[in-house]
């Protein structure tokens, strides 16, 4: 974040892209409320390199008058296949009772063989909806 702000201010970076090694695979699912409600029970998945960023707690009221985003579920693993496995497990473990959310849709997307193989384009979601 520090370098992002410095670069935006026009400060030259002291390193080049070739100096940065990329390892592993990270996947993020944005969890959205599909309708308003009150969180009765919340179970957040855990484990190494599993993270859920959210302000939700039991008793939180989710209103229809604000952004539908209620959390971001992120996983990291050494390979894409392992990251997909971890994400499927984390989505199955995530419970947000009292507020209808898009957890099942996210699970369907990351379980799709085309997504797993990286064989998708901008029409992927349109095709998912019709299946």
mmCIF file of C-alpha atoms in Angstrom:
data_model
loop_
_atom_site.group_PDB
_atom_site.id
_atom_site.type_symbol
_atom_site.label_atom_id
_atom_site.label_comp_id
_atom_site.label_asym_id
_atom_site.label_seq_id
_atom_site.Cartn_x
_atom_site.Cartn_y
_atom_site.Cartn_z
ATOM 1 C CA UNK A 1 0.000 0.000 0.000
ATOM 2 C CA UNK A 2 2.848 2.370 0.859
ATOM 3 C CA UNK A 3 4.385 1.985 -2.607
ATOM 4 C CA UNK A 4 0.995 2.310 -4.279
ATOM 5 C CA UNK A 5 0.547 5.749 -2.699
ATOM 6 C CA UNK A 6 4.115 6.783 -3.483
ATOM 7 C CA UNK A 7 3.748 5.688 -7.128
ATOM 8 C CA UNK A 8 0.492 7.649 -7.414
ATOM 9 C CA UNK A 9 2.388 10.694 -6.119
ATOM 10 C CA UNK A 10 4.934 10.248 -8.920
ATOM 11 C CA UNK A 11 7.760 8.843 -6.790
ATOM 12 C CA UNK A 12 9.856 6.378 -8.768
ATOM 13 C CA UNK A 13 9.893 2.839 -7.408
ATOM 14 C CA UNK A 14 13.310 1.554 -6.259
ATOM 15 C CA UNK A 15 12.676 -1.845 -7.856
ATOM 16 C CA UNK A 16 11.531 -3.305 -11.175
ATOM 17 C CA UNK A 17 8.919 -5.942 -11.988
ATOM 18 C CA UNK A 18 11.646 -8.522 -12.663
ATOM 19 C CA UNK A 19 12.829 -8.072 -9.051
ATOM 20 C CA UNK A 20 9.483 -9.310 -7.720
ATOM 21 C CA UNK A 21 8.914 -13.038 -7.563
ATOM 22 C CA UNK A 22 5.347 -14.291 -7.632
ATOM 23 C CA UNK A 23 4.508 -17.492 -5.820
ATOM 24 C CA UNK A 24 1.293 -19.260 -4.965
ATOM 25 C CA UNK A 25 -2.310 -18.535 -5.793
ATOM 26 C CA UNK A 26 -4.899 -16.394 -4.046
ATOM 27 C CA UNK A 27 -8.661 -16.430 -4.641
ATOM 28 C CA UNK A 28 -11.204 -13.963 -3.293
ATOM 29 C CA UNK A 29 -14.976 -14.372 -3.205
ATOM 30 C CA UNK A 30 -17.108 -11.320 -2.526
ATOM 31 C CA UNK A 31 -20.010 -12.272 -0.306
ATOM 32 C CA UNK A 32 -23.090 -10.150 -0.985
ATOM 33 C CA UNK A 33 -26.409 -9.923 0.812
ATOM 34 C CA UNK A 34 -29.274 -10.877 -1.489
ATOM 35 C CA UNK A 35 -31.908 -9.425 0.833
ATOM 36 C CA UNK A 36 -31.980 -7.394 4.047
ATOM 37 C CA UNK A 37 -32.091 -9.118 7.421
ATOM 38 C CA UNK A 38 -30.452 -9.547 10.793
ATOM 39 C CA UNK A 39 -27.491 -11.864 11.339
ATOM 40 C CA UNK A 40 -28.691 -14.478 13.838
ATOM 41 C CA UNK A 41 -25.645 -16.701 13.683
ATOM 42 C CA UNK A 42 -22.260 -16.260 12.058
ATOM 43 C CA UNK A 43 -19.610 -18.930 11.579
ATOM 44 C CA UNK A 44 -16.431 -17.753 9.900
ATOM 45 C CA UNK A 45 -14.107 -20.339 8.321
ATOM 46 C CA UNK A 46 -10.557 -20.518 9.584
ATOM 47 C CA UNK A 47 -7.277 -22.238 9.027
ATOM 48 C CA UNK A 48 -3.914 -21.318 7.564
ATOM 49 C CA UNK A 49 -4.199 -18.633 4.887
ATOM 50 C CA UNK A 50 -8.008 -18.376 5.116
ATOM 51 C CA UNK A 51 -9.341 -14.908 5.838
ATOM 52 C CA UNK A 52 -12.793 -13.308 6.034
ATOM 53 C CA UNK A 53 -12.871 -9.504 6.035
ATOM 54 C CA UNK A 54 -16.193 -8.275 7.320
ATOM 55 C CA UNK A 55 -17.841 -6.105 9.955
ATOM 56 C CA UNK A 56 -20.542 -8.722 10.568
ATOM 57 C CA UNK A 57 -21.302 -10.012 14.050
ATOM 58 C CA UNK A 58 -24.399 -11.721 15.404
ATOM 59 C CA UNK A 59 -27.124 -9.092 15.657
ATOM 60 C CA UNK A 60 -25.904 -6.980 12.744
ATOM 61 C CA UNK A 61 -28.760 -5.580 10.677
ATOM 62 C CA UNK A 62 -28.138 -5.643 6.947
ATOM 63 C CA UNK A 63 -30.171 -2.908 5.305
ATOM 64 C CA UNK A 64 -31.384 -2.695 1.714
ATOM 65 C CA UNK A 65 -30.184 0.923 1.596
ATOM 66 C CA UNK A 66 -26.442 0.249 1.512
ATOM 67 C CA UNK A 67 -23.883 -1.657 -0.539
ATOM 68 C CA UNK A 68 -24.720 -5.360 -0.687
ATOM 69 C CA UNK A 69 -21.095 -6.396 0.014
ATOM 70 C CA UNK A 70 -21.015 -7.963 3.482
ATOM 71 C CA UNK A 71 -17.638 -9.686 3.389
ATOM 72 C CA UNK A 72 -14.642 -10.845 1.391
ATOM 73 C CA UNK A 73 -13.495 -14.433 1.761
ATOM 74 C CA UNK A 74 -9.868 -14.969 0.716
ATOM 75 C CA UNK A 75 -7.624 -18.004 0.572
ATOM 76 C CA UNK A 76 -3.984 -18.527 -0.388
ATOM 77 C CA UNK A 77 -2.175 -21.744 -1.307
ATOM 78 C CA UNK A 78 0.922 -22.791 -3.185
ATOM 79 C CA UNK A 79 -1.063 -23.872 -6.287
ATOM 80 C CA UNK A 80 -4.315 -22.818 -7.944
ATOM 81 C CA UNK A 81 -5.753 -26.301 -7.433
ATOM 82 C CA UNK A 82 -5.056 -26.159 -3.703
ATOM 83 C CA UNK A 83 -6.453 -22.612 -3.470
ATOM 84 C CA UNK A 84 -9.659 -23.755 -5.192
ATOM 85 C CA UNK A 85 -9.967 -26.679 -2.770
ATOM 86 C CA UNK A 86 -9.468 -24.362 0.189
ATOM 87 C CA UNK A 87 -12.020 -21.885 -1.172
ATOM 88 C CA UNK A 88 -14.635 -24.600 -1.707
ATOM 89 C CA UNK A 89 -14.094 -25.819 1.870
ATOM 90 C CA UNK A 90 -14.217 -22.267 3.261
ATOM 91 C CA UNK A 91 -17.448 -21.462 1.400
ATOM 92 C CA UNK A 92 -19.018 -24.669 2.746
ATOM 93 C CA UNK A 93 -17.977 -23.664 6.261
ATOM 94 C CA UNK A 94 -19.188 -20.034 6.052
ATOM 95 C CA UNK A 95 -22.572 -19.599 7.760
ATOM 96 C CA UNK A 96 -24.485 -16.308 7.765
ATOM 97 C CA UNK A 97 -27.880 -17.182 9.233
ATOM 98 C CA UNK A 98 -30.645 -14.581 8.995
ATOM 99 C CA UNK A 99 -29.336 -12.843 5.871
ATOM 100 C CA UNK A 100 -29.655 -14.475 2.481
ATOM 101 C CA UNK A 101 -26.251 -14.320 0.788
ATOM 102 C CA UNK A 102 -24.632 -15.466 -2.452
ATOM 103 C CA UNK A 103 -22.496 -18.200 -0.852
ATOM 104 C CA UNK A 104 -24.059 -21.011 -2.922
ATOM 105 C CA UNK A 105 -23.504 -19.091 -6.166
ATOM 106 C CA UNK A 106 -19.861 -18.464 -5.275
ATOM 107 C CA UNK A 107 -19.427 -22.165 -4.500
ATOM 108 C CA UNK A 108 -20.964 -23.096 -7.851
ATOM 109 C CA UNK A 109 -18.553 -20.742 -9.673
ATOM 110 C CA UNK A 110 -15.366 -22.007 -8.014
ATOM 111 C CA UNK A 111 -16.529 -25.615 -8.498
ATOM 112 C CA UNK A 112 -17.035 -25.187 -12.240
ATOM 113 C CA UNK A 113 -14.383 -27.108 -14.208
ATOM 114 C CA UNK A 114 -14.021 -24.229 -16.701
ATOM 115 C CA UNK A 115 -13.075 -21.889 -13.858
ATOM 116 C CA UNK A 116 -10.676 -24.433 -12.372
ATOM 117 C CA UNK A 117 -8.942 -24.823 -15.744
ATOM 118 C CA UNK A 118 -8.817 -21.064 -16.347
ATOM 119 C CA UNK A 119 -11.017 -21.578 -19.413
ATOM 120 C CA UNK A 120 -13.430 -18.676 -19.061
ATOM 121 C CA UNK A 121 -14.075 -15.215 -20.444
ATOM 122 C CA UNK A 122 -16.451 -12.277 -19.907
ATOM 123 C CA UNK A 123 -19.468 -14.429 -20.830
ATOM 124 C CA UNK A 124 -18.728 -17.031 -18.125
ATOM 125 C CA UNK A 125 -21.192 -15.580 -15.622
ATOM 126 C CA UNK A 126 -23.918 -15.249 -18.242
ATOM 127 C CA UNK A 127 -23.522 -18.932 -19.090
ATOM 128 C CA UNK A 128 -23.513 -19.852 -15.375
ATOM 129 C CA UNK A 129 -26.872 -18.166 -14.836
ATOM 130 C CA UNK A 130 -28.552 -20.213 -17.570
ATOM 131 C CA UNK A 131 -27.286 -23.555 -16.247
#
